[in-house]
PDB file of N, CA and C in Angstrom:
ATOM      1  N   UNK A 168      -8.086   6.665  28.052  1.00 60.00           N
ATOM      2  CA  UNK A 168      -7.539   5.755  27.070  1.00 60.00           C
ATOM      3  C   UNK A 168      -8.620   5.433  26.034  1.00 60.00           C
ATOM      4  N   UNK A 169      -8.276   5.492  24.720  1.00 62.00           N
ATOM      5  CA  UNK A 169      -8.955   5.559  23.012  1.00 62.00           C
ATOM      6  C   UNK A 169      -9.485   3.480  23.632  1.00 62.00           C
ATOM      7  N   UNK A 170     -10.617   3.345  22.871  1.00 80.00           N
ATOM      8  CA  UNK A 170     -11.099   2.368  23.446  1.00 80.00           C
ATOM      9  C   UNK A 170     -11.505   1.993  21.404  1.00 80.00           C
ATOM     10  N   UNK A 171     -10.970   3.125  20.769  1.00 77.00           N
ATOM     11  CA  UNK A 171     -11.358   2.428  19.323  1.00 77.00           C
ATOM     12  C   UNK A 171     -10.784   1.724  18.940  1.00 77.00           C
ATOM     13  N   UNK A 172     -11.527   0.475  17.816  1.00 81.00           N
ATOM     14  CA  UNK A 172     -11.313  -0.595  16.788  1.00 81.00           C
ATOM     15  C   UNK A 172      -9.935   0.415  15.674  1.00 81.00           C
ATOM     16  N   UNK A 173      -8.922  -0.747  15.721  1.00 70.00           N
ATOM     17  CA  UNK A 173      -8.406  -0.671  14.325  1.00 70.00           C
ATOM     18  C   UNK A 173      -9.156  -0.086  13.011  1.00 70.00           C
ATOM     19  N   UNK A 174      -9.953  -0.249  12.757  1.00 72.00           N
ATOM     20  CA  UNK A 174     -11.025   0.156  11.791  1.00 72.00           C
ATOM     21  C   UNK A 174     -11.685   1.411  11.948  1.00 72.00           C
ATOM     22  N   UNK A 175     -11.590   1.670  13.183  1.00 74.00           N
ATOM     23  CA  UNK A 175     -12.287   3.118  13.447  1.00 74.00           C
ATOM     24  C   UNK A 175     -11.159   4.256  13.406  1.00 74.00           C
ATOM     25  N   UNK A 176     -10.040   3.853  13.965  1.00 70.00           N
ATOM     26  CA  UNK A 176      -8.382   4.700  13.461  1.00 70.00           C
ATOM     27  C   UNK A 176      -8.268   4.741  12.431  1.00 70.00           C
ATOM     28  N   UNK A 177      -7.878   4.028  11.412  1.00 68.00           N
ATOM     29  CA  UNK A 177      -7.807   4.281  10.177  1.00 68.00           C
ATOM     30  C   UNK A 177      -8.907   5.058   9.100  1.00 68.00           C
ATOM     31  N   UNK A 178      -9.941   5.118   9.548  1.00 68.00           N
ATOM     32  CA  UNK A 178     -11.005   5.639   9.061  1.00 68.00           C
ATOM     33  C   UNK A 178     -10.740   7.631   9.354  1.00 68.00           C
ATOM     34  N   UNK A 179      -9.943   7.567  10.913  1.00 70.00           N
ATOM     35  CA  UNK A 179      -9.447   9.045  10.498  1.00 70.00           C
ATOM     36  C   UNK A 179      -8.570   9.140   9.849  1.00 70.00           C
ATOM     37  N   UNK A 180      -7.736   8.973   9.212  1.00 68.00           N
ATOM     38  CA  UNK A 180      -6.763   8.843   8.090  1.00 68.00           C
ATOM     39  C   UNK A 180      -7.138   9.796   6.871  1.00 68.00           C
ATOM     40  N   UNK A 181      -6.715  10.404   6.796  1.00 70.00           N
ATOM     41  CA  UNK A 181      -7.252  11.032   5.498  1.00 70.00           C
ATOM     42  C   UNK A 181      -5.731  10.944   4.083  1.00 70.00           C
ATOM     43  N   UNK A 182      -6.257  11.794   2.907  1.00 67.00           N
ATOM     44  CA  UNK A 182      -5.085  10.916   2.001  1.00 67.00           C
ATOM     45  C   UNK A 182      -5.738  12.294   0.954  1.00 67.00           C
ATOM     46  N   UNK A 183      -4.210  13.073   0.881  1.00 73.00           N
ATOM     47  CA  UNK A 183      -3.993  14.243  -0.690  1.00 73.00           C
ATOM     48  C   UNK A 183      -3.668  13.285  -1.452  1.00 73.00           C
ATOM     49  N   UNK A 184      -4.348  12.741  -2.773  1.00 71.00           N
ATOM     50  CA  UNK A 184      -3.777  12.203  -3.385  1.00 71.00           C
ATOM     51  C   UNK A 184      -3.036  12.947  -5.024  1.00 71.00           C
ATOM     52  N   UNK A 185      -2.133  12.456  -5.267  1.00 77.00           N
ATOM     53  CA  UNK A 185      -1.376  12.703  -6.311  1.00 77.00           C
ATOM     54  C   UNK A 185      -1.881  12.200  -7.272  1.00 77.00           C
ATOM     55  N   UNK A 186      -1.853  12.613  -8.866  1.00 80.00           N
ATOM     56  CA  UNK A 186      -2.545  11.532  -9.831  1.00 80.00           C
ATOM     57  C   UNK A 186      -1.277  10.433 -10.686  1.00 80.00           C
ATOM     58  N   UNK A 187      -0.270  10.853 -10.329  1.00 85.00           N
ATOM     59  CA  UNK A 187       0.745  10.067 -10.512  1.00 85.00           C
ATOM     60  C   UNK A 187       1.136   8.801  -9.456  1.00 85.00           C
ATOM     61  N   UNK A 188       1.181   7.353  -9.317  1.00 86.00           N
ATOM     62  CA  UNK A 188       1.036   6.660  -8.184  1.00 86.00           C
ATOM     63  C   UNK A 188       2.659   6.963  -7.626  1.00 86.00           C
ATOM     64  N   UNK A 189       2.924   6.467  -6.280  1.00 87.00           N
ATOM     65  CA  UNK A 189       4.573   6.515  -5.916  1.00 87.00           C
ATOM     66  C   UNK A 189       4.781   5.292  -5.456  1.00 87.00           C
ATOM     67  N   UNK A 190       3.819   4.383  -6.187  1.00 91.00           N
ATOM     68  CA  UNK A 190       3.937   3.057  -5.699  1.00 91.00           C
ATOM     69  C   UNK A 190       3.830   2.202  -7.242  1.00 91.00           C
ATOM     70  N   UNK A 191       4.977   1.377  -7.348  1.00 93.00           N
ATOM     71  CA  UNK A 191       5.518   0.650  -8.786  1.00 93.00           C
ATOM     72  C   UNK A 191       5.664  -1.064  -8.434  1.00 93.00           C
ATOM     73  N   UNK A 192       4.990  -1.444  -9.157  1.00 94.00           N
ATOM     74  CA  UNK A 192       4.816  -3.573  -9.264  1.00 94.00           C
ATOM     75  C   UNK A 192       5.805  -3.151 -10.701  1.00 94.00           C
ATOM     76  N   UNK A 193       7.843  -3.590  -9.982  1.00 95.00           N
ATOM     77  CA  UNK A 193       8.523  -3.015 -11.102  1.00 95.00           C
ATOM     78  C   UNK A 193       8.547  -4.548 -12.566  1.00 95.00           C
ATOM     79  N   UNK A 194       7.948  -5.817 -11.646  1.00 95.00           N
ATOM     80  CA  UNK A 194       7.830  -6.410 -12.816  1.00 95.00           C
ATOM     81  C   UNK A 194       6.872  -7.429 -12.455  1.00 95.00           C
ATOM     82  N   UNK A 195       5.606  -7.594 -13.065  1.00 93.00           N
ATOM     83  CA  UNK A 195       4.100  -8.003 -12.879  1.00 93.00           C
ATOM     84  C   UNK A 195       4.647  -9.475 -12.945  1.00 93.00           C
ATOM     85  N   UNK A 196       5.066 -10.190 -13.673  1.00 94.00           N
ATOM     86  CA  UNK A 196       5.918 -11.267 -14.048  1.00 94.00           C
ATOM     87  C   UNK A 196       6.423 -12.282 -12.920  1.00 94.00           C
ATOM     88  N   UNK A 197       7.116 -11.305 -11.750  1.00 94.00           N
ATOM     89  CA  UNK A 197       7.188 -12.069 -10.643  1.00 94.00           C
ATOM     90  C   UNK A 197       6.576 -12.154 -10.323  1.00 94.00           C
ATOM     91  N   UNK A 198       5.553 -11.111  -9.796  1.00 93.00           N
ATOM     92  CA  UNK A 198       3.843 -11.466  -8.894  1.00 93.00           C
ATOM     93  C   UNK A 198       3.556 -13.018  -9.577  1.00 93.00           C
ATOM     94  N   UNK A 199       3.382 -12.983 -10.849  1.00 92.00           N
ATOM     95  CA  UNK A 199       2.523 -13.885 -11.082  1.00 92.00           C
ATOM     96  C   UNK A 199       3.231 -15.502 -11.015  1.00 92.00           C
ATOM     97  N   UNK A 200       4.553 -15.567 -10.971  1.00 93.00           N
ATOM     98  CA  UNK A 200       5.240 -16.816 -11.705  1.00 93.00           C
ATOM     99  C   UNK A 200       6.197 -17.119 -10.174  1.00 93.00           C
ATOM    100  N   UNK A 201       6.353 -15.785  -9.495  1.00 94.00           N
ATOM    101  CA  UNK A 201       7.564 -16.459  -8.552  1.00 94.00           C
ATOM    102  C   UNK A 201       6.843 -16.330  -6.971  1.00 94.00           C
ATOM    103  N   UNK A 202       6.039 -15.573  -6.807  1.00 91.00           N
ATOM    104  CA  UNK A 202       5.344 -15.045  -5.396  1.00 91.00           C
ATOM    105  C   UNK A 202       4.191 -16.027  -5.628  1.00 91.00           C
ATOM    106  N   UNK A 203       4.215 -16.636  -4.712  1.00 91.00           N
ATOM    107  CA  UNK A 203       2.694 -17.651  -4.449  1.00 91.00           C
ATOM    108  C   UNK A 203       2.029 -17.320  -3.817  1.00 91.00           C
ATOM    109  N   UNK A 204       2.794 -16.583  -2.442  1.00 91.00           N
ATOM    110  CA  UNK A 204       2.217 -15.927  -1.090  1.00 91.00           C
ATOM    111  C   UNK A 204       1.415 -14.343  -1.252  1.00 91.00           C
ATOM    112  N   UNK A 205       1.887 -13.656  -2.105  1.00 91.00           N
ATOM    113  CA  UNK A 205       1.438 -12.295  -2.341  1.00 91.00           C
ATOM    114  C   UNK A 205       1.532 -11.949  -0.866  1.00 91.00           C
ATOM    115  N   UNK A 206       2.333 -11.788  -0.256  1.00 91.00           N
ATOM    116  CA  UNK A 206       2.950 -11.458   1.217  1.00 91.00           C
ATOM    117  C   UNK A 206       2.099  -9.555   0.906  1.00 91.00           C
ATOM    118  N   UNK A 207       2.447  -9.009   0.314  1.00 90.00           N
ATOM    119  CA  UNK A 207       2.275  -7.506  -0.050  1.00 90.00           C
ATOM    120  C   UNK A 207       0.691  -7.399   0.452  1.00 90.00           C
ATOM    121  N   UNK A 208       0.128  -8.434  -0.063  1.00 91.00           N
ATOM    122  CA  UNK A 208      -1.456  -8.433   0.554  1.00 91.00           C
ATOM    123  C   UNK A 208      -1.810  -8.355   2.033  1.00 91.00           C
ATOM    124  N   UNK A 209      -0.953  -9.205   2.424  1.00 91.00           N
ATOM    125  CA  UNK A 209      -1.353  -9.554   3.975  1.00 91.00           C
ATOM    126  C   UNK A 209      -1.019  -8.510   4.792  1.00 91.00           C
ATOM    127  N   UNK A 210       0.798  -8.090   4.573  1.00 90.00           N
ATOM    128  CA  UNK A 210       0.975  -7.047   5.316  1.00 90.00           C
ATOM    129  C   UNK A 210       0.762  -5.639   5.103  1.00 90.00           C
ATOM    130  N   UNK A 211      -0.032  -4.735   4.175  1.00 91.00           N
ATOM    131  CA  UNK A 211      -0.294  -3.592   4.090  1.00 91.00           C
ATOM    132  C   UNK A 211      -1.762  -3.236   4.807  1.00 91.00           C
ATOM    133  N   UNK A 212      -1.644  -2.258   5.569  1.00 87.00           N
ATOM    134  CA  UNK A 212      -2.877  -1.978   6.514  1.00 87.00           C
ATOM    135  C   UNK A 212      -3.669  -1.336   5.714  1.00 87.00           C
ATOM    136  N   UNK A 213      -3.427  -0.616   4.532  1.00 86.00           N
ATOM    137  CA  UNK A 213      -4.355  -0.182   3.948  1.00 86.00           C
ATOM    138  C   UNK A 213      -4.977  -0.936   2.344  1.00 86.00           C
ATOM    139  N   UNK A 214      -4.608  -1.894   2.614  1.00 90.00           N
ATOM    140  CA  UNK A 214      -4.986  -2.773   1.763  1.00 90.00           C
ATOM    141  C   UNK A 214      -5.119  -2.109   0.375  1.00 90.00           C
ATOM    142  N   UNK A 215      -3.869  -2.084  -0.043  1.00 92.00           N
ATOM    143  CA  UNK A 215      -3.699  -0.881  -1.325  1.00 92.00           C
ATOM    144  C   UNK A 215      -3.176  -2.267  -2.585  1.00 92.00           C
ATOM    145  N   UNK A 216      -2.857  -3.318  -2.139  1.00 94.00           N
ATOM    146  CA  UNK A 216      -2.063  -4.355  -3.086  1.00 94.00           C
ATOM    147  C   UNK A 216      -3.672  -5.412  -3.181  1.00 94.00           C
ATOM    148  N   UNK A 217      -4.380  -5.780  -4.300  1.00 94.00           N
ATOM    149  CA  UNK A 217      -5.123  -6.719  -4.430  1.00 94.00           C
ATOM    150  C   UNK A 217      -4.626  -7.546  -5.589  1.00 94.00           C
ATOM    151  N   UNK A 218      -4.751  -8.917  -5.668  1.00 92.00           N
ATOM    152  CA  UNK A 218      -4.107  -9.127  -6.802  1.00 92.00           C
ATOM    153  C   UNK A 218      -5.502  -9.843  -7.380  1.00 92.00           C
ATOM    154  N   UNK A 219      -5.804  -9.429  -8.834  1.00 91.00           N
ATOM    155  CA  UNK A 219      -6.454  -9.635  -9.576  1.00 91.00           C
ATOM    156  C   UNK A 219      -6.992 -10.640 -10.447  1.00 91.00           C
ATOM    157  N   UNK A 220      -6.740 -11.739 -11.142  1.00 87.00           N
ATOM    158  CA  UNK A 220      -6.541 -12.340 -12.210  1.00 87.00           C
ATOM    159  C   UNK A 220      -5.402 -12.815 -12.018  1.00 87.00           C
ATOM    160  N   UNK A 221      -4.395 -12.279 -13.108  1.00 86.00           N
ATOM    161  CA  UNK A 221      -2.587 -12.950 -13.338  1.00 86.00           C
ATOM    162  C   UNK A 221      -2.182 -11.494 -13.093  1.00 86.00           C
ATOM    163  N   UNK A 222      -2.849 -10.396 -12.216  1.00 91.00           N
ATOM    164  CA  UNK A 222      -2.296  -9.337 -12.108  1.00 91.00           C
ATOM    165  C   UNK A 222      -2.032  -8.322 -10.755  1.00 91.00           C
ATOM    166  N   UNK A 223      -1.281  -7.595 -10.193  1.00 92.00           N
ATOM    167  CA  UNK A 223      -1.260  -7.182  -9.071  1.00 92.00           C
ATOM    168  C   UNK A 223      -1.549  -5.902  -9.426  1.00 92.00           C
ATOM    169  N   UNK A 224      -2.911  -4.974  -8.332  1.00 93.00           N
ATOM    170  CA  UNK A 224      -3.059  -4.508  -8.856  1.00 93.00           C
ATOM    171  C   UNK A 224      -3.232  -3.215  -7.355  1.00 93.00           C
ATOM    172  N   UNK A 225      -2.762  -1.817  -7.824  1.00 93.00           N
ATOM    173  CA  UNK A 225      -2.245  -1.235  -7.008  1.00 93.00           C
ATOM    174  C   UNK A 225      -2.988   0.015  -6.788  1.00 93.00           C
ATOM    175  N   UNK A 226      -3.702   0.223  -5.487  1.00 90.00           N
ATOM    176  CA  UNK A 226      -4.535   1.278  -5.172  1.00 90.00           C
ATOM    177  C   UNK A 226      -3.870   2.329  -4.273  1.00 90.00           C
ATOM    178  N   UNK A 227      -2.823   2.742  -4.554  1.00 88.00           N
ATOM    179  CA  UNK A 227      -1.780   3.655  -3.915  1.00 88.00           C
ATOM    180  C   UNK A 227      -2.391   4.994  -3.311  1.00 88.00           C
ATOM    181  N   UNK A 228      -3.848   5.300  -3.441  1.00 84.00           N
ATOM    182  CA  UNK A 228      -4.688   6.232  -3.155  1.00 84.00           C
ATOM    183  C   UNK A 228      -4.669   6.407  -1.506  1.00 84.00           C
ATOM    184  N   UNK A 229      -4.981   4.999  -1.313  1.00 81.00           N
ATOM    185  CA  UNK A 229      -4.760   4.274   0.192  1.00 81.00           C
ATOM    186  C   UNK A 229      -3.946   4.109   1.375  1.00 81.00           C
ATOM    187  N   UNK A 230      -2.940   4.258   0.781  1.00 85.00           N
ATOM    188  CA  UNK A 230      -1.446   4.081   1.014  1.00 85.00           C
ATOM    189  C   UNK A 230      -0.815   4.803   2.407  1.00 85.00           C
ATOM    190  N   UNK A 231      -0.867   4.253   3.283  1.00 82.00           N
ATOM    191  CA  UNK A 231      -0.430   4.574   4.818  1.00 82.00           C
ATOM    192  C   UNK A 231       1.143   5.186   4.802  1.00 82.00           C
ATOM    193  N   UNK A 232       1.671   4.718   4.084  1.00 84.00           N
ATOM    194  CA  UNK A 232       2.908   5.461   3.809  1.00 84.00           C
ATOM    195  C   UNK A 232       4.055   4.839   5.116  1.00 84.00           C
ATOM    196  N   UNK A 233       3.993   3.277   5.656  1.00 86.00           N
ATOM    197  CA  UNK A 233       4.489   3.022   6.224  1.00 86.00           C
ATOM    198  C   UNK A 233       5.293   2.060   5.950  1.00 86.00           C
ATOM    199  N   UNK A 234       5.547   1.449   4.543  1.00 87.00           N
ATOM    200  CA  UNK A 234       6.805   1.268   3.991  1.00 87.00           C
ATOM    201  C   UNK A 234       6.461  -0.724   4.393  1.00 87.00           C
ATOM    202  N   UNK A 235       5.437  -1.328   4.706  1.00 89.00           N
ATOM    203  CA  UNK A 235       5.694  -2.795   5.395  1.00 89.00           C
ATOM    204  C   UNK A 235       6.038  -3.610   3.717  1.00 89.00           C
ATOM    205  N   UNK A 236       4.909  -3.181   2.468  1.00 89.00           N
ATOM    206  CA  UNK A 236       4.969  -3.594   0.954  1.00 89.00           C
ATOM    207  C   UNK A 236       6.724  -3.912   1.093  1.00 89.00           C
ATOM    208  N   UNK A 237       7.726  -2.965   1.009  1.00 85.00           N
ATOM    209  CA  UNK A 237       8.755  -3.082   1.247  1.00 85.00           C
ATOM    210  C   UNK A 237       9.587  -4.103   1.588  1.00 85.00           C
ATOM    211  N   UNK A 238       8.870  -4.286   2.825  1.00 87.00           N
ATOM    212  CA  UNK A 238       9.478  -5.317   3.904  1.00 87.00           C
ATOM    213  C   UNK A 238       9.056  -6.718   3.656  1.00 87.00           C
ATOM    214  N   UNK A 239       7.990  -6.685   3.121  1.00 87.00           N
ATOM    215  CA  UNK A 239       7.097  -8.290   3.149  1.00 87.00           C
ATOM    216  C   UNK A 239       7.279  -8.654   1.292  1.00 87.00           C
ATOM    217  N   UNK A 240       8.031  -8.151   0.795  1.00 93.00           N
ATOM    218  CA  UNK A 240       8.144  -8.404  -0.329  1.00 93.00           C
ATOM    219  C   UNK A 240       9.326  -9.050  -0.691  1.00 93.00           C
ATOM    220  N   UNK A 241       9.159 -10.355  -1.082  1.00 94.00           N
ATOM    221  CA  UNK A 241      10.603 -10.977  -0.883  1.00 94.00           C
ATOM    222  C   UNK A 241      11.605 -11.499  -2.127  1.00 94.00           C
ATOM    223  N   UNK A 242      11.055 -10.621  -3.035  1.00 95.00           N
ATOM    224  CA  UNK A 242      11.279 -10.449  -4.145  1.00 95.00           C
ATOM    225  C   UNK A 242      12.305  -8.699  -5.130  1.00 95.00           C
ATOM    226  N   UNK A 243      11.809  -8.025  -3.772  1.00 95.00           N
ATOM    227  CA  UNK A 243      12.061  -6.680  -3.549  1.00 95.00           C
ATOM    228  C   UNK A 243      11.349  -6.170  -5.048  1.00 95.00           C
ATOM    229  N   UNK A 244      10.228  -6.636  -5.418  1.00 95.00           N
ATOM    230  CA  UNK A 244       9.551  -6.317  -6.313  1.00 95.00           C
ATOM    231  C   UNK A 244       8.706  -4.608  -6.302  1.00 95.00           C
ATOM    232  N   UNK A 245       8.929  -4.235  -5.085  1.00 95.00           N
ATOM    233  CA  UNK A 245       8.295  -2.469  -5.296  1.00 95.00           C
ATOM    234  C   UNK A 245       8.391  -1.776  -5.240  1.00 95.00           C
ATOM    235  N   UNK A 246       8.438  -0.918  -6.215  1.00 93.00           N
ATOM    236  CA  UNK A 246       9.392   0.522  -5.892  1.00 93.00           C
ATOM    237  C   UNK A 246       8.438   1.248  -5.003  1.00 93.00           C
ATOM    238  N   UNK A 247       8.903   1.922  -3.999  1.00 88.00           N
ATOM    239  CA  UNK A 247       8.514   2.873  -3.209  1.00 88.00           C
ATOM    240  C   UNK A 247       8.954   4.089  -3.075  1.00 88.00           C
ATOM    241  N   UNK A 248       8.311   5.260  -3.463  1.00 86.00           N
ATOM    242  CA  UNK A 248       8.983   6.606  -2.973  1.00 86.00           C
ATOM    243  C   UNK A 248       8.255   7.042  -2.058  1.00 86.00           C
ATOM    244  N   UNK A 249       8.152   8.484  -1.441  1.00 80.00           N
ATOM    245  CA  UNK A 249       7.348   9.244  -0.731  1.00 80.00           C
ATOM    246  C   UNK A 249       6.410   9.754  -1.561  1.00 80.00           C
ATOM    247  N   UNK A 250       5.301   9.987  -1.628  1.00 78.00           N
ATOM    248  CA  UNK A 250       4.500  10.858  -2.752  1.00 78.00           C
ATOM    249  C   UNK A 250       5.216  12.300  -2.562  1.00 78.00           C
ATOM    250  N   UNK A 251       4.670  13.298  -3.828  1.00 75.00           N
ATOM    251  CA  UNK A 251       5.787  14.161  -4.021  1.00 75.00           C
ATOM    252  C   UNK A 251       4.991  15.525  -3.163  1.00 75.00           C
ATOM    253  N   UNK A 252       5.757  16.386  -2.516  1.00 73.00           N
ATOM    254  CA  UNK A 252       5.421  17.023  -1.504  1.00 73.00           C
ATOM    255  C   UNK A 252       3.793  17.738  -1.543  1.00 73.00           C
ATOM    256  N   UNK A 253       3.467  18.035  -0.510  1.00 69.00           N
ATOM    257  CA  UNK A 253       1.836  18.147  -0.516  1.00 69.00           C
ATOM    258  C   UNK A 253       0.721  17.071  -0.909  1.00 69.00           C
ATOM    259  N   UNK A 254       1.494  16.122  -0.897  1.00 72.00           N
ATOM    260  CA  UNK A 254       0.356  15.005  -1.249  1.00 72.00           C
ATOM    261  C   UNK A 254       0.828  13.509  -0.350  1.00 72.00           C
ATOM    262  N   UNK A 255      -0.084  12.917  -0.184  1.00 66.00           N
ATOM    263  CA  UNK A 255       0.247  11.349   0.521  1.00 66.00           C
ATOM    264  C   UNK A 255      -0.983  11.693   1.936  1.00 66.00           C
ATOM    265  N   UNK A 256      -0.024  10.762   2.931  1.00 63.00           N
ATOM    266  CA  UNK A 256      -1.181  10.443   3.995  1.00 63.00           C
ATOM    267  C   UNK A 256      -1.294  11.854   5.544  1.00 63.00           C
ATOM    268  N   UNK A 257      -2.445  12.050   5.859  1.00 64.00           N
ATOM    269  CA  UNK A 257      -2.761  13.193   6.861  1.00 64.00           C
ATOM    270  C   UNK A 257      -3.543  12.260   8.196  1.00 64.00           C
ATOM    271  N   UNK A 258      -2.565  12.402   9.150  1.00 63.00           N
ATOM    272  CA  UNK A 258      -2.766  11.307   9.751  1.00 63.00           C
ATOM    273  C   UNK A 258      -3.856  12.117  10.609  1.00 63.00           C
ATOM    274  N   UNK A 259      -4.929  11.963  11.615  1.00 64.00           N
ATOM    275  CA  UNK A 259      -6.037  12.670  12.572  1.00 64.00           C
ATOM    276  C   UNK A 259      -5.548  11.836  13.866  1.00 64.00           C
ATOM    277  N   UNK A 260      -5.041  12.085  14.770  1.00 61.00           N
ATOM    278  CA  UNK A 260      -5.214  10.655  15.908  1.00 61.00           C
ATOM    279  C   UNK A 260      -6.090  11.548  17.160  1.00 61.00           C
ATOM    280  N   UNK A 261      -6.885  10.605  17.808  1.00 59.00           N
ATOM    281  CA  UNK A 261      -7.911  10.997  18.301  1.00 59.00           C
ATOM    282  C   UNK A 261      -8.520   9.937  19.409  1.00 59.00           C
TER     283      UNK A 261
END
């Protein structure tokens, strides 16, 4: 039995990235005026949502591809697709 840290799993993770993101903040407006919580922060494991200033700001490079942004967004503020084939997350488990 794997005796590794959270931190040490994700670190095998590897990531094709696309230069187009597949991850959309479809209106910055709510982040800033209606979301107090920035829920998107807390629940993404790859900590791809930081919010900035008056801005949310999106490192989709990162992106675990497990859809929680989705879920913890209560605004349904993000578009999500799959990145487009040959690119996104290469999981190692070990």
């Amino acid at each position: 039995m794997s005796t590794k840290t959270i931190e040490e799993k994700q670190y095998l993770v590897r990531f094709k990235c696309d230069t187009k993101s597949h991850l959309t903040i479809i209106n910055h407006d709510i982040c800033n005026t209606k979301c107090e919580d920035k829920l998107c922060t807390l629940f993404c494991p790859g900590e791809v949502y930081k919010w900035e200033g008056t801005r949310m700001q999106v490192g989709y490079e990162g992106c675990h591809e497990c859809g929680s942004c989705r879920i913890a967004c209560p605004h349904d503020n993000i578009k999500w697709e799959y990145p487009k084939g040959g690119h996104g997350v290469i999981f190692r488990l070990a």
